[in-house]
Amino acid sequence: MASIGSLFKRPPSPLIGLDISSSSIKLVELSRDGQGEWMVERCASEPLESDWVIDGNIEKFDEVTEALKRLLKKSGTRTKNVALALPHSSVIAKKIVLPANLSEQELEVQVESEASQYIPFPLDEVSLDFCVMGPNSKNSNDVDVLLAATRKEKVEERNNLAVLVGLTPVVMDVESYAARLAAGRWMDQPQISDEDLVALVKVGARQFSLQIVRGDEILHDSEQGFGGGQLTQLIARQYGISSDEAELKKRTNDLPIDYVDTVLQPFVRNLAQDIARALQFFFTSTPYHSIQHIAMFGGSAGVQGLGKAVEENAGVPVHLLNPFEGMKLAGTVHQSKLKNDAPMYLTACGLAMRRFFS
């Protein structure tokens, strides 16, 4: 039998969200007051070496464990329940249509039966979950069901990491779904209608991902191997320094006067063109021919000039997402640090929000 997990179940509270990427681990803990106002209780990150996490796989388990210990100590949290996430590339997600009158047990049986058609490995090696999304638009007697499946070893890897540092995993999510949840606060603005198509672009160290959403519906999800790490490598080659030194100089803006013209602008131009090409692929492979908004996030989304270059290439307004916009900050959270780093916490913020959303 497949393992029915808790990708979409409401966790107990309190809860911390942990986003493990190729360059860092991000932690966010949220609360809400009696009026429903959001409060950022904890927000911290810990860098990872470039070969510790590759393509979502934890390659240096002991090193990542120690980094997580440092992060927990740095954050000061005492919360043990944790929400984790798997990268989109590790998860098979499929929307299926099932009869609306099925019991939960019957739904599980039907989901397993349907899953066997889409999963290229034995179901006993799979962690499988499903979520009833609502009535089917074409037949009121049916419901749309989202099923998500991944290899058990992928779930166990992250769960074991959490357990080793004294945490209790209660949610295993998908990174793109968590990011979509956090972005929802921005998408609820009156100027964004339920029919608008929004491109959520995450620019990480090794890659960028493109998610096209309309309301709560995810229309497209893809990844491309081009990210902020390439800028670090360009700096290292241009100035004959190590990658670690290049990364430090990039973060502190301690670079020669010709950096913008010779390194930064070509990088920004190429990345913006790649993002525009990814959008064009969406248009040519779907019935859709335009989008109304682009929202960018991730550790490299704030690279100087990138948002403007994407806007010029795509012809669509670009917004740099701050998941904490409009939230109160606890005394332990440094506002000045969040000013530049906020976009990289979107996924971790979405995971922390699972405390309040099923």
C-alpha atoms as a printed R data frame, in Angstrom:
    type eleno elety resid chain resno       x      y       z
1   ATOM     1    CA   MET     A     1   0.000  0.000   0.000
2   ATOM     2    CA   ALA     A     2   1.151  3.518  -0.639
3   ATOM     3    CA   SER     A     3   1.787  5.752   2.335
4   ATOM     4    CA   ILE     A     4  -0.875  8.454   2.640
5   ATOM     5    CA   GLY     A     5   1.112 11.386   3.998
6   ATOM     6    CA   SER     A     6   0.215 14.827   5.285
7   ATOM     7    CA   LEU     A     7   1.165 17.155   2.445
8   ATOM     8    CA   PHE     A     8  -2.083 19.056   2.720
9   ATOM     9    CA   LYS     A     9  -3.218 18.435   6.330
10  ATOM    10    CA   ARG     A    10  -3.473 21.157   8.923
11  ATOM    11    CA   PRO     A    11  -0.670 20.845  11.463
12  ATOM    12    CA   PRO     A    12  -0.846 21.553  15.181
13  ATOM    13    CA   SER     A    13   0.530 24.857  16.415
14  ATOM    14    CA   PRO     A    14   2.982 26.457  16.973
15  ATOM    15    CA   LEU     A    15   5.008 25.658  13.870
16  ATOM    16    CA   ILE     A    16   8.228 26.671  12.137
17  ATOM    17    CA   GLY     A    17   8.713 26.590   8.369
18  ATOM    18    CA   LEU     A    18  12.080 25.331   7.091
19  ATOM    19    CA   ASP     A    19  13.084 25.886   3.472
20  ATOM    20    CA   ILE     A    20  16.198 23.882   2.519
21  ATOM    21    CA   SER     A    21  17.699 25.133  -0.735
22  ATOM    22    CA   SER     A    22  21.028 24.635  -2.490
23  ATOM    23    CA   SER     A    23  22.535 27.746  -0.890
24  ATOM    24    CA   SER     A    24  20.941 28.079   2.551
25  ATOM    25    CA   ILE     A    25  18.344 26.983   5.086
26  ATOM    26    CA   LYS     A    26  15.647 29.539   5.866
27  ATOM    27    CA   LEU     A    27  13.486 29.496   9.019
28  ATOM    28    CA   VAL     A    28  10.269 31.423   9.632
29  ATOM    29    CA   GLU     A    29   7.833 31.283  12.555
30  ATOM    30    CA   LEU     A    30   4.554 33.214  12.465
31  ATOM    31    CA   SER     A    31   1.676 33.966  14.804
32  ATOM    32    CA   ARG     A    32  -1.618 35.861  14.567
33  ATOM    33    CA   ASP     A    33  -3.266 38.096  17.151
34  ATOM    34    CA   GLY     A    34  -6.927 38.223  18.101
35  ATOM    35    CA   GLN     A    35  -7.715 40.476  15.146
36  ATOM    36    CA   GLY     A    36  -6.003 38.119  12.702
37  ATOM    37    CA   GLU     A    37  -2.974 40.380  12.222
38  ATOM    38    CA   TRP     A    38   0.214 38.564  11.257
39  ATOM    39    CA   MET     A    39   3.321 38.635  13.438
40  ATOM    40    CA   VAL     A    40   6.796 37.450  12.398
41  ATOM    41    CA   GLU     A    41   8.100 35.726  15.540
42  ATOM    42    CA   ARG     A    42  11.318 34.305  14.088
43  ATOM    43    CA   CYS     A    43  13.186 34.755  10.824
44  ATOM    44    CA   ALA     A    44  16.738 33.544  10.212
45  ATOM    45    CA   SER     A    45  18.926 31.780   7.666
46  ATOM    46    CA   GLU     A    46  22.141 29.766   7.575
47  ATOM    47    CA   PRO     A    47  24.327 29.456   4.451
48  ATOM    48    CA   LEU     A    48  25.225 26.086   2.936
49  ATOM    49    CA   GLU     A    49  28.255 25.156   0.864
50  ATOM    50    CA   SER     A    50  27.531 24.694  -2.839
51  ATOM    51    CA   ASP     A    51  27.970 20.886  -2.802
52  ATOM    52    CA   TRP     A    52  25.905 20.128   0.309
53  ATOM    53    CA   VAL     A    53  22.460 20.173  -1.369
54  ATOM    54    CA   ILE     A    54  22.290 19.459  -5.106
55  ATOM    55    CA   ASP     A    55  19.065 19.238  -7.130
56  ATOM    56    CA   GLY     A    56  17.076 18.994  -3.901
57  ATOM    57    CA   ASN     A    57  19.131 16.051  -2.614
58  ATOM    58    CA   ILE     A    58  21.060 16.406   0.643
59  ATOM    59    CA   GLU     A    59  24.507 15.203  -0.415
60  ATOM    60    CA   LYS     A    60  26.402 16.137   2.784
61  ATOM    61    CA   PHE     A    61  23.954 15.060   5.476
62  ATOM    62    CA   ASP     A    62  26.201 15.668   8.506
63  ATOM    63    CA   GLU     A    63  27.196 19.142   7.313
64  ATOM    64    CA   VAL     A    64  23.588 20.155   6.669
65  ATOM    65    CA   THR     A    65  22.589 18.790  10.086
66  ATOM    66    CA   GLU     A    66  25.197 20.971  11.781
67  ATOM    67    CA   ALA     A    67  24.066 23.981   9.749
68  ATOM    68    CA   LEU     A    68  20.485 23.376  10.879
69  ATOM    69    CA   LYS     A    69  21.616 23.209  14.511
70  ATOM    70    CA   ARG     A    70  23.332 26.565  14.102
71  ATOM    71    CA   LEU     A    71  20.212 28.032  12.517
72  ATOM    72    CA   LEU     A    72  17.938 26.852  15.335
73  ATOM    73    CA   LYS     A    73  20.305 28.298  17.928
74  ATOM    74    CA   LYS     A    74  20.583 31.570  16.011
75  ATOM    75    CA   SER     A    75  16.799 31.925  15.701
76  ATOM    76    CA   GLY     A    76  16.166 31.318  19.392
77  ATOM    77    CA   THR     A    77  13.024 29.293  18.692
78  ATOM    78    CA   ARG     A    78  11.744 26.709  21.154
79  ATOM    79    CA   THR     A    79   9.137 25.378  18.749
80  ATOM    80    CA   LYS     A    80   9.559 21.721  17.824
81  ATOM    81    CA   ASN     A    81   6.874 21.173  15.185
82  ATOM    82    CA   VAL     A    82   8.209 21.826  11.706
83  ATOM    83    CA   ALA     A    83   6.859 22.082   8.170
84  ATOM    84    CA   LEU     A    84   9.275 21.001   5.434
85  ATOM    85    CA   ALA     A    85   9.021 20.933   1.661
86  ATOM    86    CA   LEU     A    86  10.277 18.991  -1.318
87  ATOM    87    CA   PRO     A    87  11.330 20.644  -4.583
88  ATOM    88    CA   HIS     A    88   8.874 20.527  -7.457
89  ATOM    89    CA   SER     A    89  11.213 18.226  -9.397
90  ATOM    90    CA   SER     A    90  10.916 15.534  -6.695
91  ATOM    91    CA   VAL     A    91   7.117 15.427  -6.751
92  ATOM    92    CA   ILE     A    92   4.623 14.115  -9.276
93  ATOM    93    CA   ALA     A    93   1.453 16.210  -9.028
94  ATOM    94    CA   LYS     A    94  -1.663 15.511 -11.026
95  ATOM    95    CA   LYS     A    95  -5.221 16.842 -10.966
96  ATOM    96    CA   ILE     A    96  -7.816 14.097 -11.368
97  ATOM    97    CA   VAL     A    97 -11.616 14.031 -11.375
98  ATOM    98    CA   LEU     A    98 -13.514 11.666  -9.074
99  ATOM    99    CA   PRO     A    99 -17.183 11.200  -8.055
100 ATOM   100    CA   ALA     A   100 -18.268 13.650  -5.370
101 ATOM   101    CA   ASN     A   101 -20.175 11.095  -3.286
102 ATOM   102    CA   LEU     A   102 -17.170  8.951  -2.302
103 ATOM   103    CA   SER     A   103 -16.286  8.489   1.364
104 ATOM   104    CA   GLU     A   104 -12.755  9.370   2.489
105 ATOM   105    CA   GLN     A   105 -11.785  5.700   2.490
106 ATOM   106    CA   GLU     A   106 -13.203  5.232  -0.994
107 ATOM   107    CA   LEU     A   107 -11.345  8.341  -2.118
108 ATOM   108    CA   GLU     A   108  -8.061  6.864  -0.876
109 ATOM   109    CA   VAL     A   109  -8.668  3.657  -2.829
110 ATOM   110    CA   GLN     A   110  -9.550  5.596  -5.986
111 ATOM   111    CA   VAL     A   111  -6.553  7.922  -5.613
112 ATOM   112    CA   GLU     A   112  -4.188  4.940  -5.318
113 ATOM   113    CA   SER     A   113  -5.762  3.377  -8.379
114 ATOM   114    CA   GLU     A   114  -5.425  6.586 -10.381
115 ATOM   115    CA   ALA     A   115  -1.888  7.204  -9.095
116 ATOM   116    CA   SER     A   116  -0.665  3.903 -10.477
117 ATOM   117    CA   GLN     A   117  -1.275  5.298 -13.992
118 ATOM   118    CA   TYR     A   118   1.041  8.281 -13.503
119 ATOM   119    CA   ILE     A   119   3.807  7.032 -11.199
120 ATOM   120    CA   PRO     A   120   6.715  5.223 -12.905
121 ATOM   121    CA   PHE     A   121   7.714  3.172  -9.836
122 ATOM   122    CA   PRO     A   122   5.980  0.735  -7.423
123 ATOM   123    CA   LEU     A   123   3.412  2.272  -5.093
124 ATOM   124    CA   ASP     A   124   5.003  0.608  -2.069
125 ATOM   125    CA   GLU     A   125   8.004  2.905  -2.649
126 ATOM   126    CA   VAL     A   126   5.794  5.997  -2.695
127 ATOM   127    CA   SER     A   127   4.534  8.585  -0.241
128 ATOM   128    CA   LEU     A   128   1.179  9.610  -1.638
129 ATOM   129    CA   ASP     A   129  -1.285 12.294  -0.615
130 ATOM   130    CA   PHE     A   130  -4.343 13.961  -2.060
131 ATOM   131    CA   CYS     A   131  -6.436 17.077  -1.549
132 ATOM   132    CA   VAL     A   132 -10.036 17.646  -2.668
133 ATOM   133    CA   MET     A   133  -9.895 21.014  -4.423
134 ATOM   134    CA   GLY     A   134 -13.645 21.495  -4.920
135 ATOM   135    CA   PRO     A   135 -16.467 20.788  -7.389
136 ATOM   136    CA   ASN     A   136 -15.539 20.057 -10.980
137 ATOM   137    CA   SER     A   137 -16.440 22.959 -13.282
138 ATOM   138    CA   LYS     A   138 -17.924 20.689 -15.953
139 ATOM   139    CA   ASN     A   139 -19.879 18.220 -13.800
140 ATOM   140    CA   SER     A   140 -21.390 19.076 -10.406
141 ATOM   141    CA   ASN     A   141 -21.458 15.359  -9.505
142 ATOM   142    CA   ASP     A   142 -17.635 15.235  -9.604
143 ATOM   143    CA   VAL     A   143 -14.839 16.860  -7.628
144 ATOM   144    CA   ASP     A   144 -11.341 17.902  -8.644
145 ATOM   145    CA   VAL     A   145  -8.681 16.123  -6.615
146 ATOM   146    CA   LEU     A   146  -4.996 17.005  -6.527
147 ATOM   147    CA   LEU     A   147  -2.742 14.036  -5.904
148 ATOM   148    CA   ALA     A   148   0.924 14.357  -5.063
149 ATOM   149    CA   ALA     A   149   3.453 11.551  -4.923
150 ATOM   150    CA   THR     A   150   7.153 11.238  -4.256
151 ATOM   151    CA   ARG     A   151   9.585  8.491  -3.361
152 ATOM   152    CA   LYS     A   152   9.518  7.632   0.342
153 ATOM   153    CA   GLU     A   153  13.269  8.116   0.536
154 ATOM   154    CA   LYS     A   154  12.849 11.801  -0.381
155 ATOM   155    CA   VAL     A   155  10.436 12.352   2.500
156 ATOM   156    CA   GLU     A   156  12.502 10.281   4.927
157 ATOM   157    CA   GLU     A   157  15.671 12.233   4.116
158 ATOM   158    CA   ARG     A   158  14.173 15.532   5.261
159 ATOM   159    CA   ASN     A   159  12.240 13.975   8.129
160 ATOM   160    CA   ASN     A   160  15.408 12.323   9.449
161 ATOM   161    CA   LEU     A   161  17.267 15.612   9.254
162 ATOM   162    CA   ALA     A   162  14.605 17.302  11.378
163 ATOM   163    CA   VAL     A   163  14.423 14.480  13.924
164 ATOM   164    CA   LEU     A   164  18.209 14.470  14.392
165 ATOM   165    CA   VAL     A   165  18.117 18.070  15.619
166 ATOM   166    CA   GLY     A   166  15.141 17.489  17.916
167 ATOM   167    CA   LEU     A   167  12.325 18.675  15.668
168 ATOM   168    CA   THR     A   168   9.016 16.933  14.953
169 ATOM   169    CA   PRO     A   169   7.997 16.896  11.257
170 ATOM   170    CA   VAL     A   170   4.247 17.426  10.951
171 ATOM   171    CA   VAL     A   171   3.915 18.648   7.338
172 ATOM   172    CA   MET     A   172   5.732 17.708   4.146
173 ATOM   173    CA   ASP     A   173   4.738 20.205   1.479
174 ATOM   174    CA   VAL     A   174   5.870 21.057  -2.052
175 ATOM   175    CA   GLU     A   175   8.053 24.162  -2.364
176 ATOM   176    CA   SER     A   176   6.006 25.711  -5.155
177 ATOM   177    CA   TYR     A   177   2.731 25.202  -3.240
178 ATOM   178    CA   ALA     A   178   4.179 26.797  -0.104
179 ATOM   179    CA   ALA     A   179   5.425 29.760  -2.142
180 ATOM   180    CA   ARG     A   180   1.989 30.123  -3.753
181 ATOM   181    CA   LEU     A   181   0.355 30.207  -0.303
182 ATOM   182    CA   ALA     A   182   2.625 33.025   0.891
183 ATOM   183    CA   ALA     A   183   2.228 34.927  -2.382
184 ATOM   184    CA   GLY     A   184  -1.526 34.763  -1.924
185 ATOM   185    CA   ARG     A   185  -1.455 37.732   0.445
186 ATOM   186    CA   TRP     A   186  -0.086 39.897  -2.379
187 ATOM   187    CA   MET     A   187  -2.391 38.325  -4.964
188 ATOM   188    CA   ASP     A   188  -5.467 39.176  -2.872
189 ATOM   189    CA   GLN     A   189  -5.063 42.855  -3.774
190 ATOM   190    CA   PRO     A   190  -8.063 44.409  -5.579
191 ATOM   191    CA   GLN     A   191  -5.983 45.205  -8.673
192 ATOM   192    CA   ILE     A   192  -5.368 41.485  -9.251
193 ATOM   193    CA   SER     A   193  -8.561 39.747 -10.334
194 ATOM   194    CA   ASP     A   194  -9.328 36.055  -9.947
195 ATOM   195    CA   GLU     A   195  -9.049 35.685 -13.730
196 ATOM   196    CA   ASP     A   196  -5.620 37.292 -14.014
197 ATOM   197    CA   LEU     A   197  -2.679 35.037 -14.817
198 ATOM   198    CA   VAL     A   198   0.268 35.630 -12.495
199 ATOM   199    CA   ALA     A   199   3.792 34.355 -13.086
200 ATOM   200    CA   LEU     A   200   5.642 33.549  -9.861
201 ATOM   201    CA   VAL     A   201   9.369 33.489 -10.664
202 ATOM   202    CA   LYS     A   202  11.774 32.135  -8.057
203 ATOM   203    CA   VAL     A   203  15.418 32.981  -8.745
204 ATOM   204    CA   GLY     A   204  17.642 30.773  -6.625
205 ATOM   205    CA   ALA     A   205  21.347 30.003  -6.603
206 ATOM   206    CA   ARG     A   206  21.312 27.168  -9.140
207 ATOM   207    CA   GLN     A   207  18.100 27.676 -11.071
208 ATOM   208    CA   PHE     A   208  14.952 29.690 -11.550
209 ATOM   209    CA   SER     A   209  11.455 28.276 -11.438
210 ATOM   210    CA   LEU     A   210   8.346 29.542 -13.186
211 ATOM   211    CA   GLN     A   211   4.876 28.953 -11.821
212 ATOM   212    CA   ILE     A   212   1.805 30.322 -13.608
213 ATOM   213    CA   VAL     A   213  -1.256 30.624 -11.399
214 ATOM   214    CA   ARG     A   214  -4.815 31.850 -11.788
215 ATOM   215    CA   GLY     A   215  -6.488 32.287  -8.440
216 ATOM   216    CA   ASP     A   216  -5.876 29.030  -6.564
217 ATOM   217    CA   GLU     A   217  -5.207 27.070  -9.757
218 ATOM   218    CA   ILE     A   218  -1.638 26.230 -10.804
219 ATOM   219    CA   LEU     A   219  -1.526 26.168 -14.609
220 ATOM   220    CA   HIS     A   220   2.191 25.594 -15.148
221 ATOM   221    CA   ASP     A   221   5.259 24.689 -13.078
222 ATOM   222    CA   SER     A   222   8.775 24.406 -14.511
223 ATOM   223    CA   GLU     A   223  12.452 24.858 -13.635
224 ATOM   224    CA   GLN     A   224  15.483 26.049 -15.592
225 ATOM   225    CA   GLY     A   225  19.154 25.595 -14.669
226 ATOM   226    CA   PHE     A   226  20.172 29.250 -14.474
227 ATOM   227    CA   GLY     A   227  20.445 31.165 -11.182
228 ATOM   228    CA   GLY     A   228  22.427 33.522  -9.018
229 ATOM   229    CA   GLY     A   229  25.270 31.036  -8.635
230 ATOM   230    CA   GLN     A   230  26.256 31.728 -12.234
231 ATOM   231    CA   LEU     A   231  26.824 35.372 -11.325
232 ATOM   232    CA   THR     A   232  29.156 34.271  -8.538
233 ATOM   233    CA   GLN     A   233  31.127 32.112 -10.983
234 ATOM   234    CA   LEU     A   234  31.355 34.970 -13.488
235 ATOM   235    CA   ILE     A   235  32.748 37.245 -10.771
236 ATOM   236    CA   ALA     A   236  35.288 34.587  -9.731
237 ATOM   237    CA   ARG     A   237  36.508 34.116 -13.318
238 ATOM   238    CA   GLN     A   238  36.575 37.820 -14.165
239 ATOM   239    CA   TYR     A   239  38.644 38.819 -11.151
240 ATOM   240    CA   GLY     A   240  40.638 35.624 -10.513
241 ATOM   241    CA   ILE     A   241  39.269 34.939  -7.041
242 ATOM   242    CA   SER     A   242  37.703 31.921  -5.323
243 ATOM   243    CA   SER     A   243  33.976 31.238  -5.467
244 ATOM   244    CA   ASP     A   244  33.638 31.861  -1.714
245 ATOM   245    CA   GLU     A   245  35.369 35.235  -2.033
246 ATOM   246    CA   ALA     A   246  33.257 36.105  -5.067
247 ATOM   247    CA   GLU     A   247  30.062 35.284  -3.179
248 ATOM   248    CA   LEU     A   248  31.127 37.446  -0.242
249 ATOM   249    CA   LYS     A   249  32.028 40.372  -2.484
250 ATOM   250    CA   LYS     A   250  28.731 40.011  -4.334
251 ATOM   251    CA   ARG     A   251  26.757 40.152  -1.098
252 ATOM   252    CA   THR     A   252  28.704 43.104   0.329
253 ATOM   253    CA   ASN     A   253  28.878 44.948  -3.016
254 ATOM   254    CA   ASP     A   254  32.654 45.102  -2.711
255 ATOM   255    CA   LEU     A   255  33.539 44.820  -6.395
256 ATOM   256    CA   PRO     A   256  35.665 46.779  -8.910
257 ATOM   257    CA   ILE     A   257  34.214 49.774 -10.704
258 ATOM   258    CA   ASP     A   258  33.850 47.862 -13.993
259 ATOM   259    CA   TYR     A   259  31.732 45.105 -12.412
260 ATOM   260    CA   VAL     A   260  28.363 46.488 -13.516
261 ATOM   261    CA   ASP     A   261  29.309 46.845 -17.194
262 ATOM   262    CA   THR     A   262  31.480 43.755 -17.661
263 ATOM   263    CA   VAL     A   263  29.785 41.178 -15.410
264 ATOM   264    CA   LEU     A   264  26.442 42.211 -13.919
265 ATOM   265    CA   GLN     A   265  24.662 43.613 -16.962
266 ATOM   266    CA   PRO     A   266  25.457 40.644 -19.281
267 ATOM   267    CA   PHE     A   267  24.301 38.241 -16.547
268 ATOM   268    CA   VAL     A   268  21.069 40.172 -15.952
269 ATOM   269    CA   ARG     A   269  20.394 40.388 -19.695
270 ATOM   270    CA   ASN     A   270  20.858 36.629 -20.202
271 ATOM   271    CA   LEU     A   271  18.758 35.665 -17.190
272 ATOM   272    CA   ALA     A   272  15.941 38.023 -18.165
273 ATOM   273    CA   GLN     A   273  15.939 36.581 -21.693
274 ATOM   274    CA   ASP     A   274  15.782 33.031 -20.302
275 ATOM   275    CA   ILE     A   275  12.815 33.954 -18.114
276 ATOM   276    CA   ALA     A   276  11.081 35.541 -21.115
277 ATOM   277    CA   ARG     A   277  11.743 32.367 -23.161
278 ATOM   278    CA   ALA     A   278  10.251 30.226 -20.384
279 ATOM   279    CA   LEU     A   279   7.135 32.382 -20.513
280 ATOM   280    CA   GLN     A   280   7.019 32.054 -24.292
281 ATOM   281    CA   PHE     A   281   7.173 28.272 -23.964
282 ATOM   282    CA   PHE     A   282   4.131 28.431 -21.677
283 ATOM   283    CA   PHE     A   283   2.263 30.436 -24.287
284 ATOM   284    CA   THR     A   284   3.125 28.068 -27.146
285 ATOM   285    CA   SER     A   285   2.305 24.904 -25.174
286 ATOM   286    CA   THR     A   286  -1.008 26.019 -23.623
287 ATOM   287    CA   PRO     A   287  -4.187 27.820 -24.753
288 ATOM   288    CA   TYR     A   288  -2.989 30.992 -22.971
289 ATOM   289    CA   HIS     A   289  -1.270 33.840 -24.802
290 ATOM   290    CA   SER     A   290  -0.644 36.447 -22.126
291 ATOM   291    CA   ILE     A   291  -0.149 37.029 -18.409
292 ATOM   292    CA   GLN     A   292  -1.037 40.114 -16.398
293 ATOM   293    CA   HIS     A   293   1.539 40.141 -13.588
294 ATOM   294    CA   ILE     A   294   5.019 38.830 -12.731
295 ATOM   295    CA   ALA     A   295   6.096 38.448  -9.099
296 ATOM   296    CA   MET     A   296   9.711 37.556  -8.347
297 ATOM   297    CA   PHE     A   297  11.239 36.065  -5.206
298 ATOM   298    CA   GLY     A   298  14.210 33.994  -4.083
299 ATOM   299    CA   GLY     A   299  17.711 34.796  -2.911
300 ATOM   300    CA   SER     A   300  18.803 36.216  -6.273
301 ATOM   301    CA   ALA     A   301  15.549 37.940  -7.280
302 ATOM   302    CA   GLY     A   302  16.786 41.273  -5.990
303 ATOM   303    CA   VAL     A   303  19.908 41.371  -8.185
304 ATOM   304    CA   GLN     A   304  20.382 44.948  -9.372
305 ATOM   305    CA   GLY     A   305  18.449 45.614 -12.576
306 ATOM   306    CA   LEU     A   306  16.926 42.133 -12.917
307 ATOM   307    CA   GLY     A   307  13.305 43.114 -12.289
308 ATOM   308    CA   LYS     A   308  13.499 45.943 -14.820
309 ATOM   309    CA   ALA     A   309  15.153 43.690 -17.417
310 ATOM   310    CA   VAL     A   310  12.474 41.007 -16.993
311 ATOM   311    CA   GLU     A   311   9.758 43.639 -17.301
312 ATOM   312    CA   GLU     A   312  11.299 44.954 -20.539
313 ATOM   313    CA   ASN     A   313  11.721 41.469 -22.047
314 ATOM   314    CA   ALA     A   314   8.293 40.165 -21.033
315 ATOM   315    CA   GLY     A   315   6.320 43.383 -21.423
316 ATOM   316    CA   VAL     A   316   4.577 42.716 -18.090
317 ATOM   317    CA   PRO     A   317   4.815 44.619 -14.770
318 ATOM   318    CA   VAL     A   318   7.216 42.983 -12.283
319 ATOM   319    CA   HIS     A   319   6.842 43.039  -8.503
320 ATOM   320    CA   LEU     A   320   9.525 41.924  -6.033
321 ATOM   321    CA   LEU     A   321   7.687 39.879  -3.413
322 ATOM   322    CA   ASN     A   322   8.150 40.639   0.271
323 ATOM   323    CA   PRO     A   323   6.248 37.914   2.162
324 ATOM   324    CA   PHE     A   324   6.341 39.963   5.370
325 ATOM   325    CA   GLU     A   325   4.769 43.087   3.910
326 ATOM   326    CA   GLY     A   326   2.075 44.347   6.278
327 ATOM   327    CA   MET     A   327   3.154 41.999   9.068
328 ATOM   328    CA   LYS     A   328   4.256 43.083  12.521
329 ATOM   329    CA   LEU     A   329   7.781 42.120  13.568
330 ATOM   330    CA   ALA     A   330   8.652 40.679  16.967
331 ATOM   331    CA   GLY     A   331  11.541 42.244  18.838
332 ATOM   332    CA   THR     A   332  13.805 39.347  17.854
333 ATOM   333    CA   VAL     A   333  13.457 40.146  14.136
334 ATOM   334    CA   HIS     A   334  15.806 42.745  12.645
335 ATOM   335    CA   GLN     A   335  13.855 44.974  10.275
336 ATOM   336    CA   SER     A   336  16.947 46.345   8.530
337 ATOM   337    CA   LYS     A   337  18.147 42.836   7.625
338 ATOM   338    CA   LEU     A   338  14.755 41.857   6.215
339 ATOM   339    CA   LYS     A   339  14.693 44.898   3.938
340 ATOM   340    CA   ASN     A   340  17.038 43.231   1.444
341 ATOM   341    CA   ASP     A   341  16.572 39.556   2.319
342 ATOM   342    CA   ALA     A   342  12.775 39.286   2.517
343 ATOM   343    CA   PRO     A   343  12.206 37.815  -1.001
344 ATOM   344    CA   MET     A   344  14.294 34.736  -0.168
345 ATOM   345    CA   TYR     A   345  11.947 33.812   2.702
346 ATOM   346    CA   LEU     A   346   8.752 33.385   0.639
347 ATOM   347    CA   THR     A   347   8.758 29.571   0.660
348 ATOM   348    CA   ALA     A   348   9.677 29.362   4.355
349 ATOM   349    CA   CYS     A   349   6.927 31.875   5.096
350 ATOM   350    CA   GLY     A   350   4.400 29.762   3.202
351 ATOM   351    CA   LEU     A   351   5.455 26.707   5.189
352 ATOM   352    CA   ALA     A   352   5.048 28.611   8.458
353 ATOM   353    CA   MET     A   353   1.558 29.675   7.300
354 ATOM   354    CA   ARG     A   354   0.498 26.008   7.197
355 ATOM   355    CA   ARG     A   355  -0.153 26.490  10.898
356 ATOM   356    CA   PHE     A   356  -3.246 28.486   9.941
357 ATOM   357    CA   PHE     A   357  -4.287 26.925   6.619
358 ATOM   358    CA   SER     A   358  -5.196 23.350   5.909
